[in-house]
Short mmCIF file of C-alpha atoms in Angstrom, two decimals:
data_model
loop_
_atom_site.label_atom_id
_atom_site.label_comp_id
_atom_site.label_asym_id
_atom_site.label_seq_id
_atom_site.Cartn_x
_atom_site.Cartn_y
_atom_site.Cartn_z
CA UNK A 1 27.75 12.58 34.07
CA UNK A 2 29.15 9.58 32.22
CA UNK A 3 30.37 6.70 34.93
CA UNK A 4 33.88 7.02 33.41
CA UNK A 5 33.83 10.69 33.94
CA UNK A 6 33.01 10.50 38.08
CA UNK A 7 34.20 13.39 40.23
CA UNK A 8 36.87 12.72 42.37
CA UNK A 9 36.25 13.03 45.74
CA UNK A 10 37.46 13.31 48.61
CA UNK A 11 37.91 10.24 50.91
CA UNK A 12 36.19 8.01 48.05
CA UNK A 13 37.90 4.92 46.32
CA UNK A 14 38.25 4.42 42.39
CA UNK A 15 39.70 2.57 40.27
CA UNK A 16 41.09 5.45 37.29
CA UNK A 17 42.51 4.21 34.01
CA UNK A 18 43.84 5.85 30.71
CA UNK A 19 45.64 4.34 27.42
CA UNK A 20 47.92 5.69 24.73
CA UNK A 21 46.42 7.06 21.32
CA UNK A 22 46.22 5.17 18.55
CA UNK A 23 48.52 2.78 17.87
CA UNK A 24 51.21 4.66 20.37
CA UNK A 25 52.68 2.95 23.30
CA UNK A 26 52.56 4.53 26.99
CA UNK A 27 56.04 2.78 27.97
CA UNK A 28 58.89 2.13 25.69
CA UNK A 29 61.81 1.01 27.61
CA UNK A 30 61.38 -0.91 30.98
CA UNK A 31 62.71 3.20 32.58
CA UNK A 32 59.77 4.37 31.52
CA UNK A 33 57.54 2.42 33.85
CA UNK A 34 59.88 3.57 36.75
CA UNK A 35 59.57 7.36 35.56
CA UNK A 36 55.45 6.96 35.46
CA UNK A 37 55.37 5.66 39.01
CA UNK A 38 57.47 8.47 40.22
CA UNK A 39 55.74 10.91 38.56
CA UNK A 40 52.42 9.33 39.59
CA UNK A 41 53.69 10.10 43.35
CA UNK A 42 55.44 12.93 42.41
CA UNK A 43 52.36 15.04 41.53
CA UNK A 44 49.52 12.96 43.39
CA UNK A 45 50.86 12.24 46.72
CA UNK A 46 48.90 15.08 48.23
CA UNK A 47 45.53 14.14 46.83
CA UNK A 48 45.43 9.93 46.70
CA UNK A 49 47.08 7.32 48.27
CA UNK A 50 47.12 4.41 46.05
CA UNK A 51 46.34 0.83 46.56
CA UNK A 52 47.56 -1.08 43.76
CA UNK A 53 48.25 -0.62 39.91
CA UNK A 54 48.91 -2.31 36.52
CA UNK A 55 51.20 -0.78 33.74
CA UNK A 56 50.92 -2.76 29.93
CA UNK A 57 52.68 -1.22 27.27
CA UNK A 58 49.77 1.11 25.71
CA UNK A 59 47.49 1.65 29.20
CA UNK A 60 47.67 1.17 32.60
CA UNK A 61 45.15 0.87 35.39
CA UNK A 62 45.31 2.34 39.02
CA UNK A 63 43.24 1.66 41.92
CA UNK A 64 43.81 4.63 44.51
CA UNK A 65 41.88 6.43 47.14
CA UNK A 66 41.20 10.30 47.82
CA UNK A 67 42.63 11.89 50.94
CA UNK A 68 40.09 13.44 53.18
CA UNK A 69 38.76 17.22 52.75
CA UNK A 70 41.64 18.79 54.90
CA UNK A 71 44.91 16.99 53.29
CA UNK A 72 43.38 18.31 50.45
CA UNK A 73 42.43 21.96 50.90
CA UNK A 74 45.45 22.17 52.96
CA UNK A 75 47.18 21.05 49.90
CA UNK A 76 45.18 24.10 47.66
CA UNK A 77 46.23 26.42 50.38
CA UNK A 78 49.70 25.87 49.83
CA UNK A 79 50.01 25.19 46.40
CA UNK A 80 47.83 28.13 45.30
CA UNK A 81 48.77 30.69 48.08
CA UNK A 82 45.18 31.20 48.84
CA UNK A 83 42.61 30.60 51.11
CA UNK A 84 40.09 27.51 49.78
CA UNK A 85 37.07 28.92 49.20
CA UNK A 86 33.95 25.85 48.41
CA UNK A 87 32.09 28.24 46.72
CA UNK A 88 34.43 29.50 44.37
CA UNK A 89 36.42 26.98 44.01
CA UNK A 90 35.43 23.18 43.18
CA UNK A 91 37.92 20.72 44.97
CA UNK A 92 37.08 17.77 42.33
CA UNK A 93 38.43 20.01 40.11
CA UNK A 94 41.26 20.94 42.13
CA UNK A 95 42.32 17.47 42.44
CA UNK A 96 41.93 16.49 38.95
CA UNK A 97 44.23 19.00 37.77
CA UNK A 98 47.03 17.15 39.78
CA UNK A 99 46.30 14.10 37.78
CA UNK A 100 46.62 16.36 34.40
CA UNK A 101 49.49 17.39 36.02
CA UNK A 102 51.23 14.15 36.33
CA UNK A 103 49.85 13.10 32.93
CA UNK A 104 50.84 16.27 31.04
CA UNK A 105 54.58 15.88 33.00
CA UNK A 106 54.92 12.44 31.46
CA UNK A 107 54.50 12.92 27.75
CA UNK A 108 56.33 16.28 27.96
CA UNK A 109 59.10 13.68 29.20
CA UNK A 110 58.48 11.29 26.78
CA UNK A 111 57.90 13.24 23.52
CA UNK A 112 61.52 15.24 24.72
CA UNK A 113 63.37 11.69 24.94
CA UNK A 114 62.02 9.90 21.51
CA UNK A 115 61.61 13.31 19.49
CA UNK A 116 57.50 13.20 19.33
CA UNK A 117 55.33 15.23 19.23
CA UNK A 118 51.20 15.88 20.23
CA UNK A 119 49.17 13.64 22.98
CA UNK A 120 50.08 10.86 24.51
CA UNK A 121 47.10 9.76 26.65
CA UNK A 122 43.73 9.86 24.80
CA UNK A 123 42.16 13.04 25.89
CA UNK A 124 40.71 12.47 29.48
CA UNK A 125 41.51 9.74 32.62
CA UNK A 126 38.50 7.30 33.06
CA UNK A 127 37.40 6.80 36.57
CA UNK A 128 35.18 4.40 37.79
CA UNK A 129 34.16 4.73 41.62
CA UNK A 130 34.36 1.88 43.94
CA UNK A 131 30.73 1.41 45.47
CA UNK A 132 30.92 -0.81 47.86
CA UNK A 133 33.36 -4.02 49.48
CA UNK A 134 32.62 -6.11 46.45
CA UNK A 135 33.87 -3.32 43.96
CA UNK A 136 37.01 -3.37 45.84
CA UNK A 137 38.27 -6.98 45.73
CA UNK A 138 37.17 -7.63 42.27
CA UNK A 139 39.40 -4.13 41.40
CA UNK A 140 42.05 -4.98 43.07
CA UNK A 141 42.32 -9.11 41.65
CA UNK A 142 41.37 -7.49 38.25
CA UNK A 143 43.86 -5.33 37.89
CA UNK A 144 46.86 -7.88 39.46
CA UNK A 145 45.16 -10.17 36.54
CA UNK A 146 45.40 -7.63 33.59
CA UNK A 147 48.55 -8.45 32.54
CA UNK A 148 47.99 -12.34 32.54
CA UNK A 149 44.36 -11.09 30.69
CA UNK A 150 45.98 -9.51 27.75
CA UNK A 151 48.82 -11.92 27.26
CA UNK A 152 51.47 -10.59 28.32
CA UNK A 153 52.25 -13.69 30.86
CA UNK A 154 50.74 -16.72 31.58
CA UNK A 155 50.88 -16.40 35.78
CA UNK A 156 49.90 -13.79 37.87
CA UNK A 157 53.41 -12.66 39.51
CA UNK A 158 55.55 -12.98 36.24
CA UNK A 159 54.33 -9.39 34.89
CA UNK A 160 56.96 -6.89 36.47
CA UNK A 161 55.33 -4.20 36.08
CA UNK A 162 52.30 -4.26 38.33
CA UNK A 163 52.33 -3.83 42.18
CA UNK A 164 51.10 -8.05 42.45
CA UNK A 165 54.41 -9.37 43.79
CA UNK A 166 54.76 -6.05 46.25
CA UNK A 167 52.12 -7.83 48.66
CA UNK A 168 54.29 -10.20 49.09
CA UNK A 169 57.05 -8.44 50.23
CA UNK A 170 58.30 -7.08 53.28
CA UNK A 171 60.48 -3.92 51.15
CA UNK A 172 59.31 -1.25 52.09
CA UNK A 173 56.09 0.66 49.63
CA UNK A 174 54.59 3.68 49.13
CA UNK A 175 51.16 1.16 48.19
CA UNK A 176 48.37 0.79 51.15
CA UNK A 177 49.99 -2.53 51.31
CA UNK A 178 48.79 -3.54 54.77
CA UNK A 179 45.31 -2.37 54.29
CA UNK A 180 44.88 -4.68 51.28
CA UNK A 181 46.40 -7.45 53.10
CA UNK A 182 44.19 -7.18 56.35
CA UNK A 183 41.09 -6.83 53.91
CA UNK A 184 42.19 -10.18 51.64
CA UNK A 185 42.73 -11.52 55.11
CA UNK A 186 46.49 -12.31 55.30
CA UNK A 187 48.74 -12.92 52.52
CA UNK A 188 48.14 -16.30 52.50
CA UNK A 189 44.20 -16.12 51.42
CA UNK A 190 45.51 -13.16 49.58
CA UNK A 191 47.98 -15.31 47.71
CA UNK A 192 44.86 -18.09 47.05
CA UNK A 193 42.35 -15.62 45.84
CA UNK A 194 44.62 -14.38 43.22
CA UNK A 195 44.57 -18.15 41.96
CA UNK A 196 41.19 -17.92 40.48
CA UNK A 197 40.73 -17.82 36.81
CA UNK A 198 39.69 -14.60 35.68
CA UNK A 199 36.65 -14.27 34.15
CA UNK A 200 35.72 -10.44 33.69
CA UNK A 201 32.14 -10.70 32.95
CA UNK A 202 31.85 -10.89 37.32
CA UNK A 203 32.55 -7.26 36.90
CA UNK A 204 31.99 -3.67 35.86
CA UNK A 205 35.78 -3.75 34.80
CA UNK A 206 36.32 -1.53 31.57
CA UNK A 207 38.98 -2.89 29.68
CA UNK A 208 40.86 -1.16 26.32
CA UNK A 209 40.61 -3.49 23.34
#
């Protein structure tokens, strides 16, 4: 199985990313970044929790984590009004379809509002697991960099549509906000990692040209 094409699993963390087709763009008007986030929790809140995430107009990157094996059969149980069964049924599967789910909602949305038609998304989510503690920090600084990476602004805190400027907050979040600050060790050091230049080769980061 290709890297990009991992099972999802429970209890495992990944960084999962996906970009428009062709020449399309993902988000057209700054609403449509709000609607993506709430159907991202909308249809995934059962399956992942999610650490961070970065929105650009044609792709967007999201580092999340599985729930563990009962959240999620409990979830198949009640969505599919049948006992889970891991020998007929495969739960990677099971919680992939919710991320269809969400994706499919969105450009139904989307094509309904600006009269399109077809795909939106090329035709499957890439998802890279997290391996180890390394993995996890250069994710999460990665993807609070990609906007600044791709020109979109020239400091890390300016883009508005990544979850960079929640960490500093004290609003409330549906992120693992404290769990990324204890691990960064306080916002402070948090704050002064994020000041390094980005340099991408440090990396297994797959980026969209």
């Amino acid at each position: 199985m290709s890297k990009l094409h991992q099972s999802l699993l429970p209890f495992e963390t990944y960084h999962i990313f996906s970009r428009a087709v062709g020449k399309e763009k993902l988000f057209i008007e700054n609403r449509n970044y709000i609607f993506f986030l709430t159907k991202l929790h909308q249809h995934t809140k059962e399956v992942a929790d999610i650490f961070t995430y970065s929105l650009l107009p044609n792709h967007f990157h999201i580092v999340l984590r599985i729930k563990d094996y009962h959240n999620i059969t409990s979830h198949f149980e009640e969505t599919k009004k049948k006992k889970f069964d891991p020998i007929k049924f495969d739960i990677s599967d099971f919680i992939m379809e919710r991320f269809s789910n969400f994706l499919n909602s969105y450009t139904k949305a989307i094509n309904k509002t600006y009269n399109r038609k077809g795909a939106l998304f090329l035709d499957y989510l890439k998802r890279s697991k997290v391996k180890n503690e390394s993995d996890f920090t250069s994710f999460i600084f990665y993807v609070h960099k990609n906007a600044v990476h791709h020109g979109y602004c020239k400091e890390i805190g300016d883009w508005p549509h990544d979850a960079y400027n929640s960490f500093l907050s004290k609003m409330p979040t549906k992120l693992l906000r404290d769990e990324v600050i204890i691990w960064f060790g306080g916002v402070e050091n948090f704050k002064q990692f994020h000041n390094q230049p980005i340099d991408l080769k440090k990396v297994d980061f797959h980026e969209f040209d």
